[in-house]
Amino acid sequence: MSNRKLYLTPILHFGCGNCYASKAIYKHELQDKLNELMREFQRLIEIIDKVKKNIKMAEDEQQMKAKKEVEDWVSMVEVAVTEVEELIVEALKLVINKPRSRSFLSEKDKLDDKLQYVISLQRKGDFEVVAEMIRPKHQSDERVRNEESTVTGGMESTFDKVWSCIKFEENVRIVGVYGMGGVGKTCLLKKIENKLLDKPNYSSKVIWVEVSKDLELERIQDQIGKQIGLLDEMSLEEKASDIFKILSQDKFVLLMDDIWEMIDFHKVGVPFPPNTSNGSKIVFTTRSLEICSLMEADMQVKVGCLAYAEAWELLRRMVGNATLESQPEIREVARAMVKDCHGLPLALVTIGEAMSNEKPSENEWRNKLQVLQRWTSSSFSGSDAELRKDVYYSLKLSYDNLQKDIFKLCLLSCCVYPSDYKITKKELIDYWIGEGLLIGRLGGQSQGYNIIGVLLDACLLEEEDMDYVKFHRLILEMILWITNEVEKEKEKGNSFVCTDAGLTEAPEIENREDVTKVSLMKNQIKKLVTFPSCPRLETLFLNSNQLEMIDDKIFGSMDHLKVLNLSNNFSLTDLPSGISALVSLQHLDLSRTDIKELPKVFMALVNLKCLNLEYTYKLRMIPRQMISNFSKLQVLRLLKCGSSIQAEDSVLYDDGEFLMEELICLKNLIMLSICLTSFQAFQKYWSSHKLQSGTQSLELQSLQHPKSFLVEVTYLNNLRTLCISKCKNLEELKIEFGGDVQNIRESRCFPFLEEVDIENCSKLQELTWLILAPNLKRLRISNCIEMEAIINVGKLNEFPETMTNLIPFSKLKSLRLDNLPNLRSIYWNALPFPDLIKREIDGCGKLQMPPHELNKLKESEIVEEEYLQVNQASLDPSSSSRFL
């Protein structure tokens, strides 16, 4: 390419001389356009020369190869060079021969089109990186040569599910394959492509498109165009039109890898949705479940991490038995490393390649052992951490793609948790409030649950059961790496995390002057006598230890501490008076401890926003006026709080009447969990609409007087869990709608209610109001001997007409019915129960359901005892309408 400049210079000189000799206006316009084209063309020559030089340098000095997109661009430029040179010569001849003005105009249009194409090539040639590492090829017979075959070896069921959608499911037009970074989505898609191409009789066009994070519709068009025989020299709209014409006529399978945002297929030219009559399909991969919805995927397939056996097999196939069996020690450490990777294929491939890349020597196995030991090192600095950073950089793309800073800040704050540790969603939200990340009434449960949803959709967080979430180990390590290294220049402080490490005392902390978060969760610390001075410390997690005693002086130097978590220390009975020094404290979690009293010095904690005292069964003393003194309190959790015997000056004395008075004084309270055990406390609670509107969890226990509760749905609209037990005189819950019934119907009154537990309410006959809880996930009813129907048609007729056609239990996952001897039906019409995965029915002798209906609940855990024994022989076919 370097000789192109010499070739063009005399032509440019000759052309310019003739141009300026002529006075004709068309010649001037043509010559101006010609000069402009040659200037831009020369710039393109300089760009491609530079790109080729960079490629050669990368190939010679770093053993890299040109990226595919760079190779494609070079090919396009080389074709364009010939075309432009021919056009320039043609235009110069036209100037010399003095043709008619119409010829000038036609030639000027050609020059203008080619000029725009040259400029577009210049833009596309602005590459930050032109080359990538070459994956080394090994001769070992034990090494699997095809990466997608290796990585997908443990995900056959996922592959089969996607393949079935392509081949057999006519109604599935679009398949979204999603999962966290590095889990093997691209390899899975490559395996699908290879299987399609390997079928000689397969008539579909198989089109592969790499999308990547920086979405360019023109680049997608170019990739499709090359595979279906289209030229590049067209506008975006022209390409879209031609692509549409071709793909509308033919059966195709479009495989799109690594989608980060919604793609407008109409602008690309892809028929959307694909034509079902000819069996065309679109299959794409993404890290976001939300993208699957935006792309209107008919089937969403999650790719999860490998089980341990599958992960070990992947490493074995990559490294080879010769290496793993060379010494007993290397096999042992390799197994520890596989466990450490938690089934993430990217991590396994990274370590496998590092081991395979070791140069042969007498001590080769020792070198490979060192690779393994470096991987399992907990250090995040120095050369030993470089191996892990390859994985972190890949995972960080999901973090970078989070649209709002608040999402990123909430994620980074989670570095304090251990991997695979089940965290309740409400605990996470409380923590974020304590950190000051969620502010104001809108910064409560709605915003918190929304953020959890965003992190789940991005596969940065995993859902566990219904109420819990957890983090993959490498996601947590990536978060800690971002906090301590990537963003350390922002002076936000470092985090020291040493969880589940068997510690019996607080460890030394390096660079403690810069540490703002410390987590020593899940250790074996019994006595906290000393603690390193961390003057900037804001967050301290000591939960899930074996704490019995905390020295009074520990908190003396923690002026800036905002979050203190002491939960799940079941032997902790007393709190040090030194806790009064924590004047900046905003979040205090004492749940599941054996503390006996809150000392009066607690009054000093006037900045508390979140206080959790749940499951403190031995707490017998909360001084009066203490709760109301916490005027900034936003979250207060009191379920199962307090022993049965209370001190007379405790706010819990006299079954909580004094507590209700203090709660009503809390102007900023937005989230409350509470148990009411007396009718007097119940009346005061029921008189406060503000307390009801902030209640997330409510337990009514041993209330002897009321035969009915009048529930105003306008105020309990944030309720998530409800438990009613031992209310022996309770016959019904009456619903007061009030206001705009149509709006109530649309919100379904209890939009957040997920769990209901009713037990030992012997006179309760129905729970028809449950039809107003569209998101109910868990329902348990036991020992209600007069219960006849869960949804009663007669009671439902008392509801406004707009409510009567609501369908209940569409999201129910767990159903338990125990000792309901008079229960005959759940609902009077057929219900599909699409999400039900667990069902226990025992002691419901009159409830009838044909055995064949059990087959509708695939993959469910079913416990049927007396119900089946009593009814199996005498079931009426019409009884199916009573249950399903």
PDB file of N, CA and C in Angstrom, residues 233-276:
ATOM      1  N   GLU A 233     -21.822  -1.398  -0.906  1.00  0.00           N
ATOM      2  CA  GLU A 233     -21.929  -0.003  -1.332  1.00  0.00           C
ATOM      3  C   GLU A 233     -23.384   0.435  -1.431  1.00  0.00           C
ATOM      4  N   MET A 234     -24.061   0.470  -0.289  1.00  0.00           N
ATOM      5  CA  MET A 234     -25.441   0.913  -0.251  1.00  0.00           C
ATOM      6  C   MET A 234     -25.678   1.646   1.056  1.00  0.00           C
ATOM      7  N   SER A 235     -26.734   2.441   1.089  1.00  0.00           N
ATOM      8  CA  SER A 235     -27.106   3.116   2.322  1.00  0.00           C
ATOM      9  C   SER A 235     -27.732   2.118   3.285  1.00  0.00           C
ATOM     10  N   LEU A 236     -27.907   2.551   4.533  1.00  0.00           N
ATOM     11  CA  LEU A 236     -28.512   1.704   5.560  1.00  0.00           C
ATOM     12  C   LEU A 236     -29.899   1.239   5.124  1.00  0.00           C
ATOM     13  N   GLU A 237     -30.686   2.157   4.570  1.00  0.00           N
ATOM     14  CA  GLU A 237     -32.047   1.829   4.149  1.00  0.00           C
ATOM     15  C   GLU A 237     -32.045   0.866   2.966  1.00  0.00           C
ATOM     16  N   GLU A 238     -31.127   1.081   2.011  1.00  0.00           N
ATOM     17  CA  GLU A 238     -31.058   0.197   0.845  1.00  0.00           C
ATOM     18  C   GLU A 238     -30.653  -1.221   1.251  1.00  0.00           C
ATOM     19  N   LYS A 239     -29.684  -1.310   2.166  1.00  0.00           N
ATOM     20  CA  LYS A 239     -29.275  -2.634   2.640  1.00  0.00           C
ATOM     21  C   LYS A 239     -30.433  -3.330   3.344  1.00  0.00           C
ATOM     22  N   ALA A 240     -31.147  -2.573   4.185  1.00  0.00           N
ATOM     23  CA  ALA A 240     -32.276  -3.149   4.918  1.00  0.00           C
ATOM     24  C   ALA A 240     -33.320  -3.699   3.956  1.00  0.00           C
ATOM     25  N   SER A 241     -33.580  -2.950   2.892  1.00  0.00           N
ATOM     26  CA  SER A 241     -34.571  -3.384   1.905  1.00  0.00           C
ATOM     27  C   SER A 241     -34.142  -4.672   1.214  1.00  0.00           C
ATOM     28  N   ASP A 242     -32.873  -4.735   0.813  1.00  0.00           N
ATOM     29  CA  ASP A 242     -32.388  -5.927   0.110  1.00  0.00           C
ATOM     30  C   ASP A 242     -32.321  -7.143   1.034  1.00  0.00           C
ATOM     31  N   ILE A 243     -31.861  -6.912   2.279  1.00  0.00           N
ATOM     32  CA  ILE A 243     -31.812  -8.017   3.248  1.00  0.00           C
ATOM     33  C   ILE A 243     -33.212  -8.567   3.484  1.00  0.00           C
ATOM     34  N   PHE A 244     -34.173  -7.670   3.624  1.00  0.00           N
ATOM     35  CA  PHE A 244     -35.554  -8.090   3.876  1.00  0.00           C
ATOM     36  C   PHE A 244     -36.096  -8.923   2.717  1.00  0.00           C
ATOM     37  N   LYS A 245     -35.817  -8.488   1.482  1.00  0.00           N
ATOM     38  CA  LYS A 245     -36.312  -9.219   0.307  1.00  0.00           C
ATOM     39  C   LYS A 245     -35.777 -10.649   0.283  1.00  0.00           C
ATOM     40  N   ILE A 246     -34.488 -10.789   0.565  1.00  0.00           N
ATOM     41  CA  ILE A 246     -33.871 -12.118   0.501  1.00  0.00           C
ATOM     42  C   ILE A 246     -34.354 -13.012   1.635  1.00  0.00           C
ATOM     43  N   LEU A 247     -34.350 -12.470   2.874  1.00  0.00           N
ATOM     44  CA  LEU A 247     -34.715 -13.303   4.024  1.00  0.00           C
ATOM     45  C   LEU A 247     -36.210 -13.591   4.079  1.00  0.00           C
ATOM     46  N   SER A 248     -37.016 -12.774   3.446  1.00  0.00           N
ATOM     47  CA  SER A 248     -38.459 -13.031   3.418  1.00  0.00           C
ATOM     48  C   SER A 248     -38.793 -14.223   2.538  1.00  0.00           C
ATOM     49  N   GLN A 249     -37.935 -14.489   1.571  1.00  0.00           N
ATOM     50  CA  GLN A 249     -38.191 -15.576   0.624  1.00  0.00           C
ATOM     51  C   GLN A 249     -37.636 -16.910   1.103  1.00  0.00           C
ATOM     52  N   ASP A 250     -36.588 -16.860   1.919  1.00  0.00           N
ATOM     53  CA  ASP A 250     -35.877 -18.081   2.297  1.00  0.00           C
ATOM     54  C   ASP A 250     -36.064 -18.405   3.777  1.00  0.00           C
ATOM     55  N   LYS A 251     -35.898 -19.672   4.086  1.00  0.00           N
ATOM     56  CA  LYS A 251     -35.839 -20.110   5.475  1.00  0.00           C
ATOM     57  C   LYS A 251     -34.449 -19.804   6.012  1.00  0.00           C
ATOM     58  N   PHE A 252     -34.386 -19.203   7.196  1.00  0.00           N
ATOM     59  CA  PHE A 252     -33.083 -18.855   7.755  1.00  0.00           C
ATOM     60  C   PHE A 252     -33.070 -19.096   9.261  1.00  0.00           C
ATOM     61  N   VAL A 253     -31.853 -19.284   9.786  1.00  0.00           N
ATOM     62  CA  VAL A 253     -31.616 -19.284  11.224  1.00  0.00           C
ATOM     63  C   VAL A 253     -30.567 -18.215  11.482  1.00  0.00           C
ATOM     64  N   LEU A 254     -30.971 -17.157  12.159  1.00  0.00           N
ATOM     65  CA  LEU A 254     -30.072 -16.046  12.465  1.00  0.00           C
ATOM     66  C   LEU A 254     -29.554 -16.216  13.887  1.00  0.00           C
ATOM     67  N   LEU A 255     -28.245 -16.410  14.030  1.00  0.00           N
ATOM     68  CA  LEU A 255     -27.595 -16.591  15.326  1.00  0.00           C
ATOM     69  C   LEU A 255     -26.871 -15.306  15.676  1.00  0.00           C
ATOM     70  N   MET A 256     -27.300 -14.635  16.738  1.00  0.00           N
ATOM     71  CA  MET A 256     -26.746 -13.332  17.113  1.00  0.00           C
ATOM     72  C   MET A 256     -26.114 -13.447  18.497  1.00  0.00           C
ATOM     73  N   ASP A 257     -24.832 -13.174  18.570  1.00  0.00           N
ATOM     74  CA  ASP A 257     -24.084 -13.371  19.810  1.00  0.00           C
ATOM     75  C   ASP A 257     -23.815 -12.055  20.515  1.00  0.00           C
ATOM     76  N   ASP A 258     -24.053 -12.042  21.835  1.00  0.00           N
ATOM     77  CA  ASP A 258     -23.620 -10.952  22.706  1.00  0.00           C
ATOM     78  C   ASP A 258     -24.413  -9.669  22.475  1.00  0.00           C
ATOM     79  N   ILE A 259     -25.716  -9.731  22.692  1.00  0.00           N
ATOM     80  CA  ILE A 259     -26.578  -8.553  22.554  1.00  0.00           C
ATOM     81  C   ILE A 259     -26.671  -7.833  23.896  1.00  0.00           C
ATOM     82  N   TRP A 260     -26.469  -6.525  23.880  1.00  0.00           N
ATOM     83  CA  TRP A 260     -26.495  -5.709  25.098  1.00  0.00           C
ATOM     84  C   TRP A 260     -27.674  -4.740  25.139  1.00  0.00           C
ATOM     85  N   GLU A 261     -28.286  -4.477  24.005  1.00  0.00           N
ATOM     86  CA  GLU A 261     -29.448  -3.600  23.967  1.00  0.00           C
ATOM     87  C   GLU A 261     -30.380  -4.059  22.852  1.00  0.00           C
ATOM     88  N   MET A 262     -31.616  -3.584  22.910  1.00  0.00           N
ATOM     89  CA  MET A 262     -32.608  -4.027  21.941  1.00  0.00           C
ATOM     90  C   MET A 262     -32.196  -3.620  20.527  1.00  0.00           C
ATOM     91  N   ILE A 263     -32.383  -4.528  19.584  1.00  0.00           N
ATOM     92  CA  ILE A 263     -32.051  -4.287  18.181  1.00  0.00           C
ATOM     93  C   ILE A 263     -33.340  -4.064  17.400  1.00  0.00           C
ATOM     94  N   ASP A 264     -33.365  -3.003  16.608  1.00  0.00           N
ATOM     95  CA  ASP A 264     -34.502  -2.735  15.729  1.00  0.00           C
ATOM     96  C   ASP A 264     -34.309  -3.547  14.452  1.00  0.00           C
ATOM     97  N   PHE A 265     -34.938  -4.709  14.388  1.00  0.00           N
ATOM     98  CA  PHE A 265     -34.753  -5.598  13.241  1.00  0.00           C
ATOM     99  C   PHE A 265     -35.266  -4.986  11.942  1.00  0.00           C
ATOM    100  N   HIS A 266     -36.258  -4.117  12.049  1.00  0.00           N
ATOM    101  CA  HIS A 266     -36.789  -3.491  10.838  1.00  0.00           C
ATOM    102  C   HIS A 266     -35.736  -2.592  10.195  1.00  0.00           C
ATOM    103  N   LYS A 267     -34.947  -1.905  11.018  1.00  0.00           N
ATOM    104  CA  LYS A 267     -33.877  -1.067  10.461  1.00  0.00           C
ATOM    105  C   LYS A 267     -32.758  -1.913   9.868  1.00  0.00           C
ATOM    106  N   VAL A 268     -32.533  -3.079  10.442  1.00  0.00           N
ATOM    107  CA  VAL A 268     -31.511  -3.980   9.904  1.00  0.00           C
ATOM    108  C   VAL A 268     -31.999  -4.633   8.616  1.00  0.00           C
ATOM    109  N   GLY A 269     -33.305  -4.903   8.562  1.00  0.00           N
ATOM    110  CA  GLY A 269     -33.871  -5.563   7.389  1.00  0.00           C
ATOM    111  C   GLY A 269     -34.271  -7.002   7.636  1.00  0.00           C
ATOM    112  N   VAL A 270     -34.151  -7.462   8.872  1.00  0.00           N
ATOM    113  CA  VAL A 270     -34.507  -8.847   9.204  1.00  0.00           C
ATOM    114  C   VAL A 270     -36.011  -8.932   9.443  1.00  0.00           C
ATOM    115  N   PRO A 271     -36.716  -9.839   8.782  1.00  0.00           N
ATOM    116  CA  PRO A 271     -38.149 -10.009   9.043  1.00  0.00           C
ATOM    117  C   PRO A 271     -38.388 -10.312  10.518  1.00  0.00           C
ATOM    118  N   PHE A 272     -39.244  -9.508  11.149  1.00  0.00           N
ATOM    119  CA  PHE A 272     -39.463  -9.666  12.589  1.00  0.00           C
ATOM    120  C   PHE A 272     -40.951  -9.535  12.894  1.00  0.00           C
ATOM    121  N   PRO A 273     -41.541 -10.513  13.573  1.00  0.00           N
ATOM    122  CA  PRO A 273     -40.887 -11.781  13.932  1.00  0.00           C
ATOM    123  C   PRO A 273     -40.686 -12.658  12.707  1.00  0.00           C
ATOM    124  N   PRO A 274     -39.808 -13.657  12.804  1.00  0.00           N
ATOM    125  CA  PRO A 274     -39.536 -14.513  11.646  1.00  0.00           C
ATOM    126  C   PRO A 274     -40.800 -15.206  11.143  1.00  0.00           C
ATOM    127  N   ASN A 275     -40.774 -15.574   9.889  1.00  0.00           N
ATOM    128  CA  ASN A 275     -41.907 -16.224   9.234  1.00  0.00           C
ATOM    129  C   ASN A 275     -42.096 -17.634   9.792  1.00  0.00           C
ATOM    130  N   THR A 276     -43.242 -17.852  10.436  1.00  0.00           N
ATOM    131  CA  THR A 276     -43.489 -19.175  11.025  1.00  0.00           C
ATOM    132  C   THR A 276     -43.802 -20.222   9.961  1.00  0.00           C
TER     133      THR A 276
END
